[in-house]
mmCIF file of C-alpha atoms in Angstrom:
data_model
loop_
_atom_site.group_PDB
_atom_site.id
_atom_site.type_symbol
_atom_site.label_atom_id
_atom_site.label_comp_id
_atom_site.label_asym_id
_atom_site.label_seq_id
_atom_site.Cartn_x
_atom_site.Cartn_y
_atom_site.Cartn_z
ATOM 1 C CA MET J 164 59.062 76.692 219.553
ATOM 2 C CA SER J 165 57.966 78.732 216.951
ATOM 3 C CA ASP J 166 59.143 82.158 216.542
ATOM 4 C CA ALA J 167 56.973 83.358 219.446
ATOM 5 C CA HIS J 168 54.370 80.779 220.757
ATOM 6 C CA GLY J 169 54.166 78.284 217.882
ATOM 7 C CA ALA J 170 53.433 74.480 219.159
ATOM 8 C CA ALA J 171 56.297 72.593 217.482
ATOM 9 C CA ALA J 172 59.589 73.250 218.138
ATOM 10 C CA PRO J 173 61.802 73.753 215.136
ATOM 11 C CA THR J 174 65.130 72.445 213.951
ATOM 12 C CA TYR J 175 68.240 73.963 214.651
ATOM 13 C CA LEU J 176 69.954 76.115 212.375
ATOM 14 C CA THR J 177 72.671 74.976 209.791
ATOM 15 C CA THR J 178 76.327 76.401 210.223
ATOM 16 C CA GLY J 179 75.434 78.060 206.801
ATOM 17 C CA GLN J 180 72.377 79.543 208.589
ATOM 18 C CA GLU J 181 74.452 80.657 211.238
ATOM 19 C CA TYR J 182 77.211 82.525 209.444
ATOM 20 C CA ALA J 183 74.513 84.195 207.056
ATOM 21 C CA LEU J 184 72.454 85.663 209.761
ATOM 22 C CA ALA J 185 75.959 86.895 211.024
ATOM 23 C CA ILE J 186 76.615 88.681 207.544
ATOM 24 C CA THR J 187 73.081 90.205 207.809
ATOM 25 C CA VAL J 188 73.702 91.693 211.287
ATOM 26 C CA ALA J 189 77.135 93.179 209.962
ATOM 27 C CA VAL J 190 75.380 94.658 206.762
ATOM 28 C CA VAL J 191 72.792 96.175 208.999
ATOM 29 C CA THR J 192 74.379 97.367 211.781
ATOM 30 C CA ALA J 193 77.069 99.092 209.661
ATOM 31 C CA ASN J 194 74.478 101.830 208.825
ATOM 32 C CA ALA J 195 75.343 103.486 211.682
ATOM 33 C CA TYR J 196 79.188 103.619 211.929
ATOM 34 C CA TYR J 197 79.719 104.872 208.115
ATOM 35 C CA ILE J 198 79.744 108.383 209.742
ATOM 36 C CA HIS J 199 82.508 107.754 212.350
ATOM 37 C CA PRO J 200 85.384 108.080 210.111
ATOM 38 C CA ILE J 201 84.170 110.726 207.851
ATOM 39 C CA ILE J 202 82.460 113.124 210.415
ATOM 40 C CA GLY J 203 85.030 115.559 209.986
ATOM 41 C CA GLU J 204 84.338 115.758 206.387
ATOM 42 C CA VAL J 205 80.204 115.700 206.915
ATOM 43 C CA ALA J 206 80.472 118.560 209.072
ATOM 44 C CA GLU J 207 82.674 120.754 206.446
ATOM 45 C CA SER J 208 80.641 119.505 203.701
ATOM 46 C CA PHE J 209 77.342 121.106 205.653
ATOM 47 C CA GLY J 210 79.101 123.584 207.410
ATOM 48 C CA VAL J 211 78.543 122.821 210.741
ATOM 49 C CA SER J 212 80.819 122.935 214.054
ATOM 50 C CA ASP J 213 82.320 119.507 215.408
ATOM 51 C CA ALA J 214 80.112 119.773 218.524
ATOM 52 C CA ARG J 215 76.999 119.900 215.876
ATOM 53 C CA ILE J 216 77.697 117.163 213.869
ATOM 54 C CA GLY J 217 77.655 115.143 216.953
ATOM 55 C CA ILE J 218 73.689 115.501 216.632
ATOM 56 C CA VAL J 219 73.669 113.105 213.737
ATOM 57 C CA PRO J 220 75.130 110.084 215.477
ATOM 58 C CA ALA J 221 73.118 110.968 218.729
ATOM 59 C CA LEU J 222 69.664 111.259 217.086
ATOM 60 C CA ASN J 223 70.458 108.176 215.237
ATOM 61 C CA GLN J 224 71.414 106.117 218.856
ATOM 62 C CA LEU J 225 68.730 107.849 220.261
ATOM 63 C CA ALA J 226 66.009 106.874 217.531
ATOM 64 C CA LEU J 227 67.199 103.193 217.442
ATOM 65 C CA ALA J 228 66.540 102.827 221.313
ATOM 66 C CA ILE J 229 62.822 104.301 220.925
ATOM 67 C CA GLY J 230 62.568 102.356 217.838
ATOM 68 C CA ILE J 231 63.700 98.947 219.571
ATOM 69 C CA LEU J 232 61.537 99.962 222.287
ATOM 70 C CA LEU J 233 58.264 100.675 220.358
ATOM 71 C CA LEU J 234 59.296 98.064 217.801
ATOM 72 C CA LEU J 235 61.186 95.061 219.177
ATOM 73 C CA PRO J 236 58.760 93.296 221.247
ATOM 74 C CA LEU J 237 56.736 92.818 218.373
ATOM 75 C CA GLY J 238 59.065 90.048 218.297
ATOM 76 C CA ASP J 239 57.138 88.172 220.989
ATOM 77 C CA ARG J 240 53.860 88.446 219.017
ATOM 78 C CA TYR J 241 54.708 88.225 215.266
ATOM 79 C CA SER J 242 57.255 86.788 212.908
ATOM 80 C CA ASN J 243 60.686 87.250 213.595
ATOM 81 C CA LYS J 244 61.506 86.649 209.885
ATOM 82 C CA SER J 245 58.611 88.703 208.656
ATOM 83 C CA LEU J 246 59.364 91.617 211.073
ATOM 84 C CA CYS J 247 63.421 91.492 209.995
ATOM 85 C CA ILE J 248 62.579 91.381 206.078
ATOM 86 C CA GLY J 249 59.943 94.752 206.634
ATOM 87 C CA PHE J 250 62.560 96.493 208.785
ATOM 88 C CA VAL J 251 65.675 95.771 206.759
ATOM 89 C CA THR J 252 63.885 97.227 203.435
ATOM 90 C CA LEU J 253 62.788 100.297 205.155
ATOM 91 C CA GLN J 254 66.530 100.490 206.619
ATOM 92 C CA ALA J 255 67.577 100.532 202.918
ATOM 93 C CA VAL J 256 64.828 103.454 201.801
ATOM 94 C CA PHE J 257 66.264 105.955 204.587
ATOM 95 C CA MET J 258 69.880 104.809 203.298
ATOM 96 C CA LEU J 259 69.000 106.065 199.931
ATOM 97 C CA GLY J 260 67.232 109.169 201.751
ATOM 98 C CA MET J 261 71.253 109.651 203.282
ATOM 99 C CA ALA J 262 72.985 109.708 199.868
ATOM 100 C CA LEU J 263 70.818 111.777 198.331
ATOM 101 C CA ALA J 264 70.615 114.691 201.189
ATOM 102 C CA GLU J 265 71.166 118.121 200.278
ATOM 103 C CA GLY J 266 70.826 119.596 203.207
ATOM 104 C CA PHE J 267 72.232 118.638 207.137
ATOM 105 C CA VAL J 268 68.560 118.631 208.244
ATOM 106 C CA ALA J 269 67.519 116.326 205.527
ATOM 107 C CA PHE J 270 70.584 114.393 206.249
ATOM 108 C CA THR J 271 69.889 114.367 209.740
ATOM 109 C CA ALA J 272 66.336 113.233 209.168
ATOM 110 C CA ALA J 273 67.128 110.165 207.147
ATOM 111 C CA SER J 274 69.863 109.220 209.508
ATOM 112 C CA THR J 275 67.081 109.471 212.396
ATOM 113 C CA LEU J 276 64.646 107.456 210.586
ATOM 114 C CA LEU J 277 67.097 104.667 209.776
ATOM 115 C CA GLY J 278 67.773 104.077 213.192
ATOM 116 C CA PHE J 279 64.241 104.190 214.328
ATOM 117 C CA VAL J 280 63.675 101.077 212.115
ATOM 118 C CA THR J 281 67.066 99.535 212.682
ATOM 119 C CA ILE J 282 65.584 96.407 214.618
ATOM 120 C CA ALA J 283 67.087 93.649 212.552
ATOM 121 C CA PRO J 284 70.706 93.135 214.918
ATOM 122 C CA TYR J 285 68.438 92.736 217.665
ATOM 123 C CA LEU J 286 65.612 90.416 216.356
ATOM 124 C CA ILE J 287 68.023 88.106 215.337
ATOM 125 C CA PRO J 288 69.856 86.910 218.412
ATOM 126 C CA ALA J 289 66.881 86.211 219.948
ATOM 127 C CA PHE J 290 65.523 84.017 216.972
ATOM 128 C CA ALA J 291 68.820 82.223 217.129
ATOM 129 C CA SER J 292 68.542 81.819 220.739
ATOM 130 C CA LYS J 293 65.725 79.728 220.370
ATOM 131 C CA ARG J 294 66.962 77.490 217.063
ATOM 132 C CA VAL J 295 70.483 76.562 218.950
ATOM 133 C CA ALA J 296 71.230 73.803 221.508
ATOM 134 C CA PRO J 297 71.700 75.462 224.766
ATOM 135 C CA GLY J 298 75.395 74.539 225.293
ATOM 136 C CA ARG J 299 76.280 76.597 222.226
ATOM 137 C CA LEU J 300 74.088 79.685 223.594
ATOM 138 C CA GLY J 301 77.626 81.576 224.352
ATOM 139 C CA GLN J 302 79.465 80.568 220.955
ATOM 140 C CA VAL J 303 76.391 81.490 218.708
ATOM 141 C CA THR J 304 75.802 85.086 220.607
ATOM 142 C CA ALA J 305 79.137 85.524 220.446
ATOM 143 C CA LEU J 306 79.254 84.564 216.441
ATOM 144 C CA LEU J 307 76.684 87.013 216.043
ATOM 145 C CA THR J 308 78.190 89.498 217.767
ATOM 146 C CA ALA J 309 81.212 89.027 215.836
ATOM 147 C CA GLY J 310 79.146 90.014 213.110
ATOM 148 C CA VAL J 311 78.000 93.608 214.521
ATOM 149 C CA ILE J 312 81.906 93.785 215.196
ATOM 150 C CA PHE J 313 82.886 92.812 211.569
ATOM 151 C CA GLY J 314 80.076 95.482 210.114
ATOM 152 C CA ILE J 315 81.702 97.864 212.425
ATOM 153 C CA LEU J 316 84.667 97.271 211.125
ATOM 154 C CA VAL J 317 83.927 97.118 207.260
ATOM 155 C CA ALA J 318 82.070 100.231 207.874
ATOM 156 C CA ARG J 319 84.823 102.439 209.409
ATOM 157 C CA VAL J 320 87.965 101.101 207.355
ATOM 158 C CA GLY J 321 85.507 101.370 204.380
ATOM 159 C CA ALA J 322 83.609 104.593 204.702
ATOM 160 C CA GLY J 323 87.765 106.338 205.437
ATOM 161 C CA VAL J 324 88.893 105.030 202.508
ATOM 162 C CA VAL J 325 86.072 105.273 200.042
ATOM 163 C CA ALA J 326 85.572 109.340 201.118
ATOM 164 C CA GLU J 327 89.192 109.960 201.238
ATOM 165 C CA ASN J 328 89.053 108.921 197.316
ATOM 166 C CA PHE J 329 85.686 109.272 196.278
ATOM 167 C CA GLY J 330 83.770 111.706 198.290
ATOM 168 C CA TRP J 331 81.522 110.852 201.549
ATOM 169 C CA ARG J 332 78.599 110.647 199.520
ATOM 170 C CA THR J 333 79.581 107.387 197.831
ATOM 171 C CA VAL J 334 79.879 105.607 200.782
ATOM 172 C CA TYR J 335 76.121 106.036 201.525
ATOM 173 C CA TRP J 336 75.415 104.466 197.992
ATOM 174 C CA CYS J 337 77.643 101.672 198.629
ATOM 175 C CA ALA J 338 75.651 101.152 202.033
ATOM 176 C CA PHE J 339 72.297 101.166 199.714
ATOM 177 C CA ALA J 340 73.775 98.284 197.405
ATOM 178 C CA LEU J 341 74.638 96.047 200.526
ATOM 179 C CA MET J 342 71.345 96.615 201.985
ATOM 180 C CA ALA J 343 69.640 95.356 198.850
ATOM 181 C CA GLY J 344 71.862 92.663 198.866
ATOM 182 C CA VAL J 345 70.718 91.459 202.168
ATOM 183 C CA THR J 346 67.059 92.112 201.703
ATOM 184 C CA ALA J 347 67.419 89.386 199.341
ATOM 185 C CA LEU J 348 69.546 86.948 201.484
ATOM 186 C CA LEU J 349 67.092 87.408 204.712
ATOM 187 C CA PRO J 350 64.381 84.714 203.540
ATOM 188 C CA ILE J 351 67.065 82.218 203.076
ATOM 189 C CA ALA J 352 69.157 83.060 206.094
ATOM 190 C CA MET J 353 66.223 82.823 208.501
ATOM 191 C CA ARG J 354 64.113 79.484 206.772
ATOM 192 C CA THR J 355 63.339 76.801 209.883
ATOM 193 C CA GLU J 356 61.664 73.508 209.332
ATOM 194 C CA GLY J 357 59.454 72.353 211.759
ATOM 195 C CA SER J 358 57.372 75.117 212.783
ATOM 196 C CA ALA J 359 53.619 74.643 213.419
ATOM 197 C CA ALA J 360 51.032 77.559 213.134
ATOM 198 C CA ARG J 361 51.591 80.247 215.268
ATOM 199 C CA LYS J 362 49.319 81.039 218.402
ATOM 200 C CA VAL J 363 49.119 84.955 218.450
ATOM 201 C CA PRO J 364 48.463 85.820 222.087
ATOM 202 C CA GLN J 365 45.240 87.635 222.735
ATOM 203 C CA VAL J 366 47.240 90.703 224.115
ATOM 204 C CA SER J 367 46.756 94.284 223.161
ATOM 205 C CA TYR J 368 49.746 96.759 221.400
ATOM 206 C CA ARG J 369 49.455 98.417 224.730
ATOM 207 C CA ASP J 370 49.932 95.379 227.144
ATOM 208 C CA LEU J 371 52.346 94.468 224.934
ATOM 209 C CA ILE J 372 54.846 97.053 225.423
ATOM 210 C CA ALA J 373 53.608 97.402 228.889
ATOM 211 C CA SER J 374 54.880 94.209 229.433
ATOM 212 C CA VAL J 375 58.333 95.126 228.732
ATOM 213 C CA PHE J 376 58.527 97.239 231.511
ATOM 214 C CA ALA J 377 57.216 94.872 233.926
ATOM 215 C CA LEU J 378 59.618 92.085 232.909
ATOM 216 C CA ALA J 379 62.416 94.704 233.220
ATOM 217 C CA ARG J 380 61.676 95.291 237.246
ATOM 218 C CA SER J 381 61.381 91.670 237.662
ATOM 219 C CA ASN J 382 64.857 91.101 236.247
ATOM 220 C CA ARG J 383 67.657 93.395 238.338
ATOM 221 C CA ASP J 384 70.025 91.481 236.546
ATOM 222 C CA MET J 385 69.100 92.022 233.394
ATOM 223 C CA LEU J 386 68.708 95.725 234.490
ATOM 224 C CA TYR J 387 72.590 95.562 235.741
ATOM 225 C CA SER J 388 73.438 94.496 232.281
ATOM 226 C CA ALA J 389 71.564 97.352 230.323
ATOM 227 C CA LEU J 390 73.274 99.455 232.777
ATOM 228 C CA ILE J 391 76.638 98.201 232.016
ATOM 229 C CA GLN J 392 76.332 97.884 228.474
ATOM 230 C CA GLY J 393 74.929 101.625 228.234
ATOM 231 C CA LEU J 394 77.955 102.899 229.807
ATOM 232 C CA ASN J 395 80.429 100.726 227.811
ATOM 233 C CA PHE J 396 78.732 101.431 224.419
ATOM 234 C CA ALA J 397 79.119 105.463 225.496
ATOM 235 C CA SER J 398 82.679 104.682 225.864
ATOM 236 C CA PHE J 399 82.877 103.036 222.708
ATOM 237 C CA THR J 400 81.001 105.466 220.870
ATOM 238 C CA ALA J 401 82.578 108.158 222.337
ATOM 239 C CA THR J 402 86.098 106.838 221.552
ATOM 240 C CA TRP J 403 85.675 107.128 217.835
ATOM 241 C CA LEU J 404 83.745 110.045 217.121
ATOM 242 C CA ALA J 405 86.464 111.871 219.225
ATOM 243 C CA LEU J 406 89.321 109.800 217.995
ATOM 244 C CA ALA J 407 88.330 110.855 214.486
ATOM 245 C CA LEU J 408 88.303 114.554 215.258
ATOM 246 C CA HIS J 409 91.581 114.148 217.227
ATOM 247 C CA LEU J 410 93.549 112.642 214.145
ATOM 248 C CA THR J 411 92.065 114.588 211.118
ATOM 249 C CA SER J 412 92.765 118.164 213.781
ATOM 250 C CA SER J 413 95.156 120.368 212.209
ATOM 251 C CA GLU J 414 97.349 119.755 215.074
ATOM 252 C CA LEU J 415 97.975 115.939 213.728
ATOM 253 C CA GLY J 416 96.439 116.034 210.209
ATOM 254 C CA TYR J 417 95.799 112.645 209.318
ATOM 255 C CA GLY J 418 93.207 112.118 206.541
ATOM 256 C CA VAL J 419 89.928 110.048 207.065
ATOM 257 C CA ASP J 420 91.278 107.226 205.303
ATOM 258 C CA THR J 421 93.957 107.044 208.225
ATOM 259 C CA VAL J 422 91.151 106.950 210.662
ATOM 260 C CA GLY J 423 89.569 103.936 208.760
ATOM 261 C CA TYR J 424 92.653 101.971 208.498
ATOM 262 C CA LEU J 425 93.273 102.581 212.067
ATOM 263 C CA ALA J 426 89.812 101.356 212.925
ATOM 264 C CA GLY J 427 90.728 97.951 211.138
ATOM 265 C CA ILE J 428 92.037 97.261 214.575
ATOM 266 C CA ALA J 429 88.455 95.838 215.228
ATOM 267 C CA ALA J 430 89.327 93.187 213.333
ATOM 268 C CA ILE J 431 90.737 91.203 216.304
ATOM 269 C CA SER J 432 87.577 91.295 217.879
ATOM 270 C CA ILE J 433 86.498 89.070 215.144
ATOM 271 C CA ILE J 434 88.975 86.502 216.643
ATOM 272 C CA ALA J 435 88.782 87.221 219.915
ATOM 273 C CA THR J 436 84.927 87.459 220.982
ATOM 274 C CA PRO J 437 83.832 83.887 219.766
ATOM 275 C CA ARG J 438 86.914 82.692 222.048
ATOM 276 C CA LEU J 439 85.993 84.941 224.711
ATOM 277 C CA GLY J 440 82.249 83.830 224.098
ATOM 278 C CA ARG J 441 83.572 80.006 224.298
ATOM 279 C CA TRP J 442 85.330 80.614 227.988
ATOM 280 C CA ALA J 443 82.194 82.657 229.225
ATOM 281 C CA ASP J 444 80.149 79.412 228.787
ATOM 282 C CA ALA J 445 82.541 77.475 230.883
ATOM 283 C CA VAL J 446 83.355 80.402 233.542
ATOM 284 C CA GLY J 447 79.932 82.522 234.028
ATOM 285 C CA PRO J 448 79.166 85.409 231.977
ATOM 286 C CA ARG J 449 79.323 87.623 235.348
ATOM 287 C CA ARG J 450 82.833 86.616 236.121
ATOM 288 C CA ALA J 451 83.472 86.931 232.303
ATOM 289 C CA ARG J 452 82.482 90.493 232.427
ATOM 290 C CA LEU J 453 84.043 91.461 235.185
ATOM 291 C CA VAL J 454 87.268 90.514 233.792
ATOM 292 C CA THR J 455 86.862 92.170 230.660
ATOM 293 C CA ALA J 456 85.927 94.916 232.325
ATOM 294 C CA LEU J 457 89.345 95.275 234.039
ATOM 295 C CA VAL J 458 91.571 94.719 231.203
ATOM 296 C CA GLN J 459 89.628 97.140 229.164
ATOM 297 C CA THR J 460 90.411 99.886 231.323
ATOM 298 C CA ALA J 461 93.715 99.302 231.202
ATOM 299 C CA GLY J 462 93.435 99.780 227.883
ATOM 300 C CA VAL J 463 91.183 102.748 227.924
ATOM 301 C CA ALA J 464 94.313 104.280 230.876
ATOM 302 C CA LEU J 465 96.926 104.563 227.627
ATOM 303 C CA LEU J 466 94.691 106.141 225.392
ATOM 304 C CA TYR J 467 96.013 109.801 226.649
ATOM 305 C CA PRO J 468 99.754 109.222 226.476
ATOM 306 C CA MET J 469 99.503 107.049 223.267
ATOM 307 C CA GLY J 470 96.880 109.471 221.609
ATOM 308 C CA TRP J 471 99.105 111.834 219.504
ATOM 309 C CA ASN J 472 100.776 109.147 217.064
ATOM 310 C CA VAL J 473 98.590 107.224 214.827
ATOM 311 C CA TRP J 474 101.235 104.108 215.446
ATOM 312 C CA ALA J 475 101.203 104.522 219.146
ATOM 313 C CA VAL J 476 97.768 104.679 219.737
ATOM 314 C CA ILE J 477 97.307 101.014 218.198
ATOM 315 C CA VAL J 478 98.362 100.028 221.438
ATOM 316 C CA PRO J 479 95.281 100.694 223.567
ATOM 317 C CA LEU J 480 93.148 100.658 220.747
ATOM 318 C CA PHE J 481 93.863 96.648 220.408
ATOM 319 C CA ILE J 482 93.214 96.028 224.330
ATOM 320 C CA VAL J 483 90.194 97.688 223.875
ATOM 321 C CA ASN J 484 88.841 96.087 220.888
ATOM 322 C CA ALA J 485 89.781 92.591 221.887
ATOM 323 C CA VAL J 486 88.207 92.261 224.934
ATOM 324 C CA GLY J 487 85.647 95.023 225.002
ATOM 325 C CA PRO J 488 82.783 93.663 222.790
ATOM 326 C CA THR J 489 82.904 90.549 225.679
ATOM 327 C CA ILE J 490 81.056 92.914 228.158
ATOM 328 C CA ASP J 491 78.285 92.889 225.417
ATOM 329 C CA VAL J 492 78.651 89.210 225.001
ATOM 330 C CA THR J 493 78.552 88.261 228.526
ATOM 331 C CA GLY J 494 75.634 91.144 229.425
ATOM 332 C CA ARG J 495 73.282 89.279 226.854
ATOM 333 C CA MET J 496 74.244 85.626 228.456
ATOM 334 C CA THR J 497 72.298 86.793 231.634
ATOM 335 C CA PHE J 498 69.004 86.668 229.922
ATOM 336 C CA LEU J 499 68.876 84.860 226.503
ATOM 337 C CA ALA J 500 68.939 81.624 228.844
ATOM 338 C CA LEU J 501 65.794 82.418 230.724
ATOM 339 C CA LYS J 502 62.555 81.082 229.378
ATOM 340 C CA PRO J 503 62.134 81.736 225.184
ATOM 341 C CA GLU J 504 58.805 83.813 225.410
ATOM 342 C CA ILE J 505 60.456 86.836 227.334
ATOM 343 C CA ARG J 506 64.096 86.996 225.625
ATOM 344 C CA THR J 507 63.012 89.418 222.657
ATOM 345 C CA ARG J 508 61.485 91.798 225.575
ATOM 346 C CA LEU J 509 64.203 91.202 227.915
ATOM 347 C CA THR J 510 66.611 92.510 224.309
ATOM 348 C CA THR J 511 64.260 95.393 224.410
ATOM 349 C CA SER J 512 65.123 97.134 227.475
ATOM 350 C CA TYR J 513 68.667 95.596 227.502
ATOM 351 C CA ILE J 514 69.580 97.303 223.680
ATOM 352 C CA VAL J 515 67.102 100.299 224.882
ATOM 353 C CA GLY J 516 69.820 101.159 227.459
ATOM 354 C CA MET J 517 72.542 100.682 225.331
ATOM 355 C CA PHE J 518 71.743 102.975 222.700
ATOM 356 C CA ILE J 519 70.870 105.595 225.055
ATOM 357 C CA GLY J 520 74.185 105.194 226.651
ATOM 358 C CA GLY J 521 75.493 105.376 222.643
ATOM 359 C CA ALA J 522 73.509 108.208 222.135
ATOM 360 C CA ALA J 523 74.878 110.019 225.017
ATOM 361 C CA GLY J 524 78.697 109.207 223.967
ATOM 362 C CA SER J 525 78.081 110.631 220.825
ATOM 363 C CA ILE J 526 76.929 114.028 222.084
ATOM 364 C CA LEU J 527 79.525 114.251 225.238
ATOM 365 C CA GLY J 528 82.410 112.307 223.000
ATOM 366 C CA THR J 529 82.363 115.454 220.351
ATOM 367 C CA SER J 530 81.226 118.166 222.604
ATOM 368 C CA VAL J 531 83.871 117.145 225.423
ATOM 369 C CA TYR J 532 86.583 117.138 222.313
ATOM 370 C CA ASP J 533 85.521 120.538 220.710
ATOM 371 C CA ALA J 534 85.600 122.341 224.517
ATOM 372 C CA ALA J 535 88.508 119.924 226.213
ATOM 373 C CA GLY J 536 90.162 118.472 223.793
ATOM 374 C CA TRP J 537 91.838 115.166 224.002
ATOM 375 C CA LEU J 538 92.386 115.352 227.301
ATOM 376 C CA GLY J 539 89.112 115.530 228.406
ATOM 377 C CA THR J 540 87.992 113.161 226.176
ATOM 378 C CA CYS J 541 90.328 110.671 227.862
ATOM 379 C CA ALA J 542 89.142 111.768 231.235
ATOM 380 C CA LEU J 543 85.457 111.297 230.243
ATOM 381 C CA LEU J 544 86.387 107.550 228.695
ATOM 382 C CA LEU J 545 88.387 106.719 231.842
ATOM 383 C CA ALA J 546 85.157 107.524 233.979
ATOM 384 C CA PHE J 547 83.083 105.266 231.980
ATOM 385 C CA SER J 548 85.335 102.611 231.985
ATOM 386 C CA LEU J 549 85.534 102.733 236.274
ATOM 387 C CA SER J 550 81.705 102.508 236.194
ATOM 388 C CA VAL J 551 81.879 99.690 233.722
ATOM 389 C CA VAL J 552 83.917 97.870 236.241
ATOM 390 C CA ALA J 553 82.087 98.985 239.457
ATOM 391 C CA LEU J 554 78.928 97.929 238.532
ATOM 392 C CA SER J 555 80.305 94.604 236.675
ATOM 393 C CA TRP J 556 81.499 93.566 240.333
ATOM 394 C CA TRP J 557 78.181 94.801 241.689
ATOM 395 C CA ALA J 558 76.352 92.650 239.339
ATOM 396 C CA GLN J 559 78.553 89.824 240.074
ATOM 397 C CA ARG J 560 78.278 89.992 244.063
ATOM 398 C CA SER J 561 74.598 90.357 244.117
ATOM 399 C CA TRP J 562 73.887 87.684 241.872
ATOM 400 C CA ASN J 563 75.911 85.490 243.776
ATOM 401 C CA ASP J 564 74.261 86.664 247.117
ATOM 402 C CA ALA J 565 70.823 85.725 245.707
ATOM 403 C CA ARG J 566 72.230 82.295 244.519
ATOM 404 C CA LYS J 567 73.299 81.837 248.234
ATOM 405 C CA GLN J 568 69.578 82.832 249.488
ATOM 406 C CA ARG J 569 67.785 80.678 246.746
ATOM 407 C CA ASN J 570 70.072 77.637 248.272
#
């Protein structure tokens, strides 16, 4: 099957293409995370408070959710390849705007527009899911998720080091150069053979968007996955924004490069996530999600007592980063095995829920830290994690009950 409704099935992606797509996902995902270790420096540069600077990542995440809702469903109607190339090019333009922005409003506006057009990382998994053998879905989904993790890792480590030595604007100039390279790589990474001419469905854009809501209402399992990942992503975003403010505060006095180096702990995810993805293929995504949510909660519980020393905090961060991304992988697995023609629209609902959670985490992470310090932040993170565990258990139970009724 072609990107949406073509008559002939394309050949499977080569291993090289799978890795090229993972690299692409890494670069375009990184754009939202450069600000994490340097948020304090950016706030100081523009003369805004810790609470107010949280608006930048929050609006970026919210705009991303809106962009996904309005733009991602087009992946079930038009060429994923053409859409990705077009929107990646726009991302490069708005990244340039962030590098050039002289005021807080202009910087925030460019970041928000960047978020709105960041749909390539979410088109690509649906594109790849139609071009891999069914038995490798978890493995390839995990590979692309590892690309996301790698992009976040490079963004946060690199931003901290570069900003400490060359200033925060250099971070965005480097990001712009990377985006230009990815734009050139995409046509090769997304090239497939054997696709026949596309048959575009005769459906209006309004009906296409309406179908997103209809499909979401009819797929309760996906809604559970979206809510779980929304809470999970809120926890992730709040953790790193608040941690950057905490470590660079006058009380602890670490530099932004230290925050960047600490973010390197996420490298464990690149190793662990593909392996956990294969494990999830074997035991089932819902069971795997519940187990990893429990392990993640144990790590979150250690953040407050160990969060006062840069060496001690490595322990809980290691635990959280080792298992946290698997919650996302297993959530996607619950619906990416469904009919190919609806996967992109189901992905739309899932990602919208995820980034609404990210926006909430950005606002709450910085605001709660500003109001209640590290103790308040850790209480918030524990509440998020316990909610993920409870919902993961309920989703597994509901799915098991529904399966018994069918049998």
